[in-house]
Each structure stands twice: as C-alpha cells, then as structure tokens.
CSV table of N, CA and C in Angstrom, one decimal:
chain,number,residue,atom,x,y,z
A,1,MET,N,-8.8,9.2,-7.2
A,1,MET,CA,-7.9,8.2,-6.9
A,1,MET,C,-8.1,7.7,-5.4
A,2,ARG,N,-8.3,6.5,-5.3
A,2,ARG,CA,-8.5,5.9,-3.9
A,2,ARG,C,-7.3,5.1,-3.5
A,3,ILE,N,-6.7,5.5,-2.4
A,3,ILE,CA,-5.5,4.8,-1.9
A,3,ILE,C,-5.8,4.2,-0.6
A,4,GLU,N,-5.6,2.9,-0.5
A,4,GLU,CA,-5.9,2.1,0.7
A,4,GLU,C,-4.6,1.5,1.2
A,5,LEU,N,-4.3,1.7,2.5
A,5,LEU,CA,-3.2,1.0,3.2
A,5,LEU,C,-3.9,-0.2,3.9
A,6,LEU,N,-3.7,-1.4,3.5
A,6,LEU,CA,-4.3,-2.6,4.1
A,6,LEU,C,-3.3,-3.0,5.2
A,7,HIS,N,-3.7,-3.3,6.4
A,7,HIS,CA,-2.8,-3.7,7.4
A,7,HIS,C,-3.6,-4.7,8.4
A,8,ILE,N,-2.8,-5.4,9.2
A,8,ILE,CA,-3.3,-6.3,10.2
A,8,ILE,C,-3.0,-5.7,11.6
A,9,GLU,N,-3.8,-6.2,12.5
A,9,GLU,CA,-3.6,-5.7,13.9
A,9,GLU,C,-2.2,-6.1,14.4
A,10,GLY,N,-1.6,-5.2,15.1
A,10,GLY,CA,-0.3,-5.4,15.7
A,10,GLY,C,0.9,-5.4,14.7
A,11,CYS,N,0.6,-5.0,13.4
A,11,CYS,CA,1.7,-4.9,12.5
A,11,CYS,C,2.6,-3.7,12.9
A,12,PRO,N,3.9,-4.0,13.1
A,12,PRO,CA,4.8,-2.9,13.5
A,12,PRO,C,5.1,-1.9,12.4
A,13,ASN,N,4.7,-2.3,11.2
A,13,ASN,CA,5.1,-1.4,10.0
A,13,ASN,C,3.9,-0.5,9.6
A,14,THR,N,2.8,-0.6,10.2
A,14,THR,CA,1.6,0.2,9.9
A,14,THR,C,1.9,1.7,10.1
A,15,GLY,N,2.4,2.0,11.3
A,15,GLY,CA,2.7,3.4,11.6
A,15,GLY,C,3.7,4.0,10.6
A,16,PRO,N,4.9,3.4,10.4
A,16,PRO,CA,5.8,4.0,9.4
A,16,PRO,C,5.2,4.0,8.0
A,17,ALA,N,4.5,3.0,7.7
A,17,ALA,CA,3.9,2.9,6.3
A,17,ALA,C,2.9,4.1,6.1
A,18,GLY,N,2.1,4.3,7.1
A,18,GLY,CA,1.1,5.4,7.0
A,18,GLY,C,1.7,6.7,6.9
A,19,SER,N,2.8,7.0,7.7
A,19,SER,CA,3.5,8.2,7.7
A,19,SER,C,4.2,8.5,6.4
A,20,ARG,N,4.8,7.4,5.9
A,20,ARG,CA,5.5,7.5,4.6
A,20,ARG,C,4.5,7.8,3.4
A,21,LEU,N,3.3,7.1,3.5
A,21,LEU,CA,2.3,7.3,2.5
A,21,LEU,C,1.8,8.7,2.5
A,22,ARG,N,1.5,9.3,3.7
A,22,ARG,CA,1.0,10.6,3.7
A,22,ARG,C,2.1,11.6,3.2
A,23,GLU,N,3.3,11.4,3.5
A,23,GLU,CA,4.4,12.2,3.0
A,23,GLU,C,4.5,12.1,1.4
A,24,ALA,N,4.4,10.8,1.0
A,24,ALA,CA,4.5,10.6,-0.5
A,24,ALA,C,3.3,11.2,-1.3
A,25,VAL,N,2.1,11.2,-0.7
A,25,VAL,CA,1.0,11.8,-1.3
A,25,VAL,C,1.2,13.3,-1.5
A,26,ALA,N,1.7,13.9,-0.4
A,26,ALA,CA,1.9,15.3,-0.4
A,26,ALA,C,3.1,15.7,-1.4
A,27,SER,N,4.1,14.9,-1.4
A,27,SER,CA,5.3,15.1,-2.3
A,27,SER,C,4.9,15.0,-3.7
A,28,ALA,N,4.0,14.1,-4.0
A,28,ALA,CA,3.5,13.8,-5.4
A,28,ALA,C,2.5,14.9,-5.8
A,29,GLY,N,2.0,15.7,-4.9
A,29,GLY,CA,1.0,16.7,-5.2
A,29,GLY,C,-0.4,16.2,-5.4
A,30,LEU,N,-0.6,15.1,-4.7
A,30,LEU,CA,-1.9,14.4,-4.9
A,30,LEU,C,-2.9,14.6,-3.7
A,31,ASP,N,-2.5,15.6,-2.8
A,31,ASP,CA,-3.4,15.9,-1.6
A,31,ASP,C,-4.8,16.1,-2.0
A,32,GLY,N,-5.1,16.9,-3.0
A,32,GLY,CA,-6.5,17.2,-3.3
A,32,GLY,C,-7.2,16.2,-4.2
A,33,VAL,N,-6.5,15.2,-4.7
A,33,VAL,CA,-7.1,14.2,-5.6
A,33,VAL,C,-7.1,12.8,-5.1
A,34,ALA,N,-6.4,12.6,-4.0
A,34,ALA,CA,-6.3,11.2,-3.5
A,34,ALA,C,-7.2,11.1,-2.2
A,35,ASP,N,-8.0,10.1,-2.2
A,35,ASP,CA,-8.7,9.7,-1.0
A,35,ASP,C,-7.9,8.6,-0.3
A,36,VAL,N,-7.3,8.9,0.8
A,36,VAL,CA,-6.4,7.9,1.5
A,36,VAL,C,-7.1,7.4,2.7
A,37,CYS,N,-7.0,6.1,2.9
A,37,CYS,CA,-7.6,5.5,4.1
A,37,CYS,C,-6.8,4.3,4.5
A,38,LEU,N,-6.7,4.0,5.8
A,38,LEU,CA,-6.1,2.8,6.4
A,38,LEU,C,-7.3,1.8,6.6
A,39,ARG,N,-7.0,0.6,6.3
A,39,ARG,CA,-8.1,-0.4,6.4
A,39,ARG,C,-7.5,-1.6,7.1
A,40,LEU,N,-8.1,-1.9,8.3
A,40,LEU,CA,-7.7,-3.0,9.1
A,40,LEU,C,-8.3,-4.3,8.7
A,41,LEU,N,-7.5,-5.3,8.4
A,41,LEU,CA,-8.1,-6.6,8.0
A,41,LEU,C,-8.0,-7.5,9.3
A,42,GLY,N,-9.2,-7.9,9.8
A,42,GLY,CA,-9.3,-8.6,11.0
A,42,GLY,C,-9.3,-10.1,11.0
A,43,ASN,N,-9.5,-10.6,9.8
A,43,ASN,CA,-9.6,-12.1,9.6
A,43,ASN,C,-9.3,-12.5,8.2
A,44,ARG,N,-9.2,-13.8,8.0
A,44,ARG,CA,-8.8,-14.3,6.6
A,44,ARG,C,-9.9,-13.9,5.6
A,45,ASP,N,-11.1,-13.9,6.0
A,45,ASP,CA,-12.2,-13.5,5.0
A,45,ASP,C,-12.0,-12.0,4.6
A,46,ASP,N,-11.6,-11.1,5.5
A,46,ASP,CA,-11.3,-9.8,5.1
A,46,ASP,C,-10.2,-9.7,4.1
A,47,ALA,N,-9.1,-10.5,4.4
A,47,ALA,CA,-8.0,-10.5,3.5
A,47,ALA,C,-8.3,-11.1,2.2
A,48,ALA,N,-9.1,-12.1,2.1
A,48,ALA,CA,-9.5,-12.7,0.9
A,48,ALA,C,-10.3,-11.9,0.0
A,49,ALA,N,-11.0,-10.9,0.6
A,49,ALA,CA,-12.0,-10.1,-0.2
A,49,ALA,C,-11.3,-9.0,-0.9
A,50,VAL,N,-10.0,-8.7,-0.7
A,50,VAL,CA,-9.3,-7.7,-1.4
A,50,VAL,C,-8.0,-8.2,-1.9
A,51,TYR,N,-7.2,-7.4,-2.7
A,51,TYR,CA,-5.9,-7.9,-3.1
A,51,TYR,C,-4.9,-7.5,-2.0
A,52,PHE,N,-4.7,-8.6,-1.2
A,52,PHE,CA,-3.8,-8.4,0.0
A,52,PHE,C,-2.6,-9.3,-0.2
A,53,ALA,N,-1.4,-8.7,0.0
A,53,ALA,CA,-0.2,-9.5,-0.2
A,53,ALA,C,0.7,-9.4,1.1
A,54,GLY,N,0.0,-9.2,2.2
A,54,GLY,CA,0.7,-9.0,3.5
A,54,GLY,C,0.7,-7.6,3.9
A,55,SER,N,0.9,-7.4,5.2
A,55,SER,CA,0.8,-6.1,5.9
A,55,SER,C,2.1,-5.4,5.9
A,56,PRO,N,2.2,-4.2,5.4
A,56,PRO,CA,1.1,-3.4,4.8
A,56,PRO,C,1.1,-3.6,3.3
A,57,THR,N,-0.1,-3.6,2.7
A,57,THR,CA,-0.3,-3.6,1.2
A,57,THR,C,-0.9,-2.2,0.9
A,58,PHE,N,-0.4,-1.6,-0.2
A,58,PHE,CA,-0.9,-0.4,-0.7
A,58,PHE,C,-1.7,-0.6,-2.0
A,59,LEU,N,-3.0,-0.2,-2.0
A,59,LEU,CA,-3.8,-0.4,-3.1
A,59,LEU,C,-4.2,1.0,-3.7
A,60,VAL,N,-4.2,1.1,-5.0
A,60,VAL,CA,-4.7,2.3,-5.7
A,60,VAL,C,-5.8,1.9,-6.6
A,61,ASP,N,-7.0,2.4,-6.3
A,61,ASP,CA,-8.2,2.0,-7.0
A,61,ASP,C,-8.3,0.5,-7.1
A,62,GLY,N,-7.9,-0.2,-6.0
A,62,GLY,CA,-8.1,-1.7,-5.9
A,62,GLY,C,-6.9,-2.5,-6.4
A,63,ALA,N,-5.9,-1.8,-7.0
A,63,ALA,CA,-4.7,-2.6,-7.6
A,63,ALA,C,-3.5,-2.3,-6.7
A,64,ASP,N,-2.7,-3.4,-6.5
A,64,ASP,CA,-1.5,-3.3,-5.7
A,64,ASP,C,-0.5,-2.3,-6.3
A,65,LEU,N,-0.1,-1.4,-5.5
A,65,LEU,CA,0.8,-0.3,-6.0
A,65,LEU,C,2.2,-0.9,-6.2
A,66,PHE,N,2.5,-2.0,-5.7
A,66,PHE,CA,3.8,-2.7,-5.9
A,66,PHE,C,3.5,-4.1,-6.3
A,67,PRO,N,3.1,-4.3,-7.5
A,67,PRO,CA,2.7,-5.6,-8.0
A,67,PRO,C,3.9,-6.6,-8.0
A,68,GLY,N,3.6,-7.9,-8.0
A,68,GLY,CA,4.6,-8.9,-8.0
A,68,GLY,C,4.6,-9.8,-6.8
A,69,ALA,N,4.1,-9.3,-5.7
A,69,ALA,CA,3.9,-10.2,-4.5
A,69,ALA,C,2.7,-11.0,-4.6
A,70,GLU,N,2.7,-12.2,-4.1
A,70,GLU,CA,1.6,-13.1,-4.2
A,70,GLU,C,0.5,-12.7,-3.3
A,71,ARG,N,-0.7,-12.8,-3.8
A,71,ARG,CA,-1.9,-12.5,-3.0
A,71,ARG,C,-2.1,-13.6,-1.9
A,72,THR,N,-2.5,-13.2,-0.7
A,72,THR,CA,-2.7,-14.2,0.3
A,72,THR,C,-3.9,-13.8,1.2
A,73,SER,N,-4.5,-14.8,1.9
A,73,SER,CA,-5.5,-14.5,2.9
A,73,SER,C,-4.9,-14.7,4.3
A,74,ASP,N,-3.6,-15.0,4.3
A,74,ASP,CA,-2.9,-15.1,5.6
A,74,ASP,C,-2.7,-13.7,6.2
A,75,LEU,N,-3.0,-13.6,7.5
A,75,LEU,CA,-2.7,-12.3,8.2
A,75,LEU,C,-1.2,-12.3,8.5
A,76,ALA,N,-0.4,-11.9,7.6
A,76,ALA,CA,1.0,-12.0,7.7
A,76,ALA,C,1.6,-10.6,7.3
A,77,CYS,N,2.9,-10.5,7.5
A,77,CYS,CA,3.7,-9.3,7.2
A,77,CYS,C,4.2,-9.4,5.7
A,78,ARG,N,4.5,-8.3,5.2
A,78,ARG,CA,5.1,-8.1,3.9
A,78,ARG,C,6.4,-7.4,3.9
A,79,VAL,N,7.3,-7.7,3.1
A,79,VAL,CA,8.5,-6.9,3.0
A,79,VAL,C,8.7,-6.3,1.6
A,80,TYR,N,9.4,-5.2,1.5
A,80,TYR,CA,9.7,-4.5,0.3
A,80,TYR,C,11.2,-4.4,0.1
A,81,PRO,N,11.6,-4.5,-1.2
A,81,PRO,CA,13.0,-4.3,-1.5
A,81,PRO,C,13.3,-2.8,-1.5
A,82,THR,N,14.3,-2.3,-0.8
A,82,THR,CA,14.7,-0.9,-0.8
A,82,THR,C,16.2,-0.9,-1.1
A,83,ASP,N,16.7,0.3,-1.3
A,83,ASP,CA,18.1,0.5,-1.5
A,83,ASP,C,18.9,0.0,-0.3
A,84,ALA,N,18.3,0.1,0.8
A,84,ALA,CA,19.0,-0.4,2.1
A,84,ALA,C,18.8,-1.8,2.4
A,85,GLY,N,18.1,-2.6,1.5
A,85,GLY,CA,17.7,-4.0,1.8
A,85,GLY,C,16.3,-4.1,2.0
A,86,LEU,N,15.8,-5.3,2.4
A,86,LEU,CA,14.4,-5.6,2.7
A,86,LEU,C,13.9,-4.8,3.9
A,87,ALA,N,12.7,-4.2,3.7
A,87,ALA,CA,12.1,-3.4,4.8
A,87,ALA,C,10.7,-3.7,4.9
A,88,GLY,N,10.1,-3.3,6.0
A,88,GLY,CA,8.7,-3.6,6.3
A,88,GLY,C,7.7,-2.6,5.6
A,89,ALA,N,8.3,-1.6,4.9
A,89,ALA,CA,7.5,-0.6,4.2
A,89,ALA,C,8.4,0.0,3.1
A,90,PRO,N,7.8,0.4,2.0
A,90,PRO,CA,8.6,1.1,1.0
A,90,PRO,C,9.1,2.4,1.5
A,91,THR,N,10.1,3.0,0.8
A,91,THR,CA,10.5,4.4,1.2
A,91,THR,C,9.5,5.4,0.7
A,92,VAL,N,9.6,6.6,1.2
A,92,VAL,CA,8.8,7.7,0.7
A,92,VAL,C,9.0,7.9,-0.8
A,93,GLU,N,10.2,7.8,-1.2
A,93,GLU,CA,10.5,8.0,-2.7
A,93,GLU,C,9.9,6.9,-3.5
A,94,GLN,N,9.9,5.6,-3.0
A,94,GLN,CA,9.3,4.5,-3.8
A,94,GLN,C,7.8,4.7,-3.9
A,95,LEU,N,7.2,5.1,-2.8
A,95,LEU,CA,5.8,5.4,-2.7
A,95,LEU,C,5.4,6.5,-3.7
A,96,ARG,N,6.2,7.6,-3.6
A,96,ARG,CA,5.9,8.8,-4.5
A,96,ARG,C,6.0,8.4,-5.9
A,97,ASP,N,7.0,7.7,-6.3
A,97,ASP,CA,7.2,7.3,-7.7
A,97,ASP,C,6.1,6.3,-8.2
A,98,ALA,N,5.7,5.4,-7.3
A,98,ALA,CA,4.6,4.5,-7.7
A,98,ALA,C,3.3,5.2,-7.8
A,99,LEU,N,3.1,6.2,-6.9
A,99,LEU,CA,1.8,6.9,-6.9
A,99,LEU,C,1.7,7.8,-8.2
A,100,LEU,N,2.9,8.4,-8.6
A,100,LEU,CA,2.9,9.2,-9.8
A,100,LEU,C,2.6,8.3,-11.0
A,101,ALA,N,3.2,7.1,-11.0
A,101,ALA,CA,3.0,6.2,-12.2
A,101,ALA,C,1.5,5.8,-12.2
A,102,ALA,N,1.0,5.5,-11.1
A,102,ALA,CA,-0.5,5.1,-11.0
A,102,ALA,C,-1.4,6.2,-11.5
A,103,ALA,N,-1.0,7.4,-11.0
A,103,ALA,CA,-1.8,8.6,-11.5
A,103,ALA,C,-1.8,8.8,-13.0
A,104,ALA,N,-0.6,8.6,-13.5
A,104,ALA,CA,-0.4,8.8,-15.0
A,104,ALA,C,-1.1,7.7,-15.7
A,105,GLN,N,-1.1,6.5,-15.2
A,105,GLN,CA,-1.9,5.4,-15.9
A,105,GLN,C,-3.4,5.7,-15.8
A,106,GLY,N,-3.8,6.2,-14.6
A,106,GLY,CA,-5.2,6.6,-14.5
A,106,GLY,C,-5.7,7.7,-15.5
A,107,ALA,N,-4.8,8.6,-15.7
A,107,ALA,CA,-5.1,9.7,-16.6
A,107,ALA,C,-5.1,9.3,-18.0
A,108,ASN,N,-4.4,8.2,-18.3
A,108,ASN,CA,-4.4,7.6,-19.7
A,108,ASN,C,-5.4,6.5,-19.9
A,109,GLY,N,-6.3,6.4,-18.9
A,109,GLY,CA,-7.4,5.4,-19.0
A,109,GLY,C,-7.0,4.0,-18.7
A,110,ARG,N,-5.8,3.7,-18.2
A,110,ARG,CA,-5.3,2.4,-17.9
A,110,ARG,C,-5.6,1.4,-19.0
C-alpha cells in the first residue's frame, strides 16, 4: 500500500496532516505494510500529473483517500469536513477509518 501526502510549499496544514497520517497508520496497524511519503508539488504541471484536490491531498495507491473533492492543478488549499467543522486536515480517526477501508478494498481486489 502506497500512501502519498501531496502538499504545496508553505501550506500550514502539511505538518499537522503529516503527524495525523503517521498516527493513523500506526493506529490502523499498517506500519509494516504501508509505504508513506510526503510529496511536494511545486507547480501546476506537478499538480496536474496526479490526482490533486488541494493541499493536503492523501492518495492511497494513486486514489484520493477522501473522494468527492474536485481535481485541480491550482496550487491551493483543501478543507475537510470534521465533527468540529471544516478543517485543513482530516482527524486521526477519519484518516484511520479511511485507511482501513482502503486496505480492505485492496485486499478484496478493488
């Protein structure tokens, strides 16, 4: 399982998103099976080459972990709905649940 955190330079949500992602991977028990990387998108061409829906975007094997947001090549921010309202990154629990669902889909051959 390849997990990418796509982000843009200067995004204030990259740090919290990365920390939450690492915690969610551990909480989901995916430490040994997930290859996690942060990927900086430096220009519109970089953003257009992947499924990017704003910074931060979480991809699992190339698919958006939180589908529904429109793809963009704009170097822009993204917001996520949480129980506390809109936020610049999903909660650890949201990430863990989405990762477990993606892992189950992968195990079932998607």
